């Protein structure tokens, strides 16, 4: 009986230590996210399981091209995955299928067409027509599958406080493995 109690105590000790380590990491540093929908194809697929880094943006600002998980500004209980395209202080224009970035004109910035060929080699164009100025703490985000994405073109700018974190790594879904065979 004494051996059983000692075994039970050891198991309880391991469980408590694991909880003390895992729970803070899960709550404050890393968060799981399951991709729902096709708005980020071809890079992320429905059913992909992601680990989201919630900590790094406390030490550095989000950068153009990074994929983030965000709270949907019109319904914060929903989470979306999108790519950062426009940064605070810039102006964004979508015209004739192209995304044009106007850097901070007060600092002598220039305009340039956004080159997304590194992560979207087959992107033909971005639908829509708009021009907006991003204020401090505001970002412009787009889905990679532009024809099927609800993003800043529809619901406006993304406030920095709605950014949950950046995608750290992805575990492919079982559905993706099944398709490859």
Tab-separated table of C-alpha atoms in Angstrom, residues 40 42-43 64-66 82-86 94 97-101 112-126 140-146:
chain	number	residue	atom	x	y	z
A	40	UNK	CA	-5.202	31.527	-47.393
A	42	UNK	CA	-2.302	27.945	-51.583
A	43	UNK	CA	-0.143	28.463	-48.476
A	64	UNK	CA	4.901	43.157	-44.216
A	65	UNK	CA	4.417	39.643	-45.544
A	66	UNK	CA	4.015	37.972	-42.151
A	82	UNK	CA	-4.358	36.821	-42.909
A	83	UNK	CA	-1.147	38.278	-44.345
A	84	UNK	CA	0.087	41.756	-43.401
A	85	UNK	CA	0.303	43.976	-46.469
A	86	UNK	CA	0.167	47.574	-45.200
A	94	UNK	CA	-5.785	48.785	-54.950
A	97	UNK	CA	-5.549	44.520	-59.946
A	98	UNK	CA	-2.390	45.829	-58.252
A	99	UNK	CA	-1.633	46.729	-54.649
A	100	UNK	CA	0.382	49.932	-54.420
A	101	UNK	CA	2.029	51.058	-51.181
A	112	UNK	CA	5.890	50.964	-55.010
A	113	UNK	CA	3.834	48.081	-56.333
A	114	UNK	CA	3.690	45.290	-53.799
A	115	UNK	CA	5.721	42.276	-54.944
A	116	UNK	CA	4.203	39.116	-53.469
A	117	UNK	CA	5.847	36.654	-55.850
A	118	UNK	CA	7.874	35.107	-53.010
A	119	UNK	CA	4.808	33.668	-51.289
A	120	UNK	CA	2.148	33.992	-54.034
A	121	UNK	CA	3.906	33.066	-57.297
A	122	UNK	CA	0.647	32.506	-59.206
A	123	UNK	CA	-1.266	35.603	-58.047
A	124	UNK	CA	-2.721	37.313	-61.071
A	125	UNK	CA	-4.428	40.292	-59.486
A	126	UNK	CA	-6.124	41.660	-56.398
A	140	UNK	CA	-3.952	46.366	-43.828
A	141	UNK	CA	-4.312	42.602	-44.217
A	142	UNK	CA	-5.268	40.361	-47.134
A	143	UNK	CA	-5.910	36.672	-47.593
A	144	UNK	CA	-3.662	34.835	-50.028
A	145	UNK	CA	-6.687	33.502	-51.928
A	146	UNK	CA	-7.854	36.993	-52.876
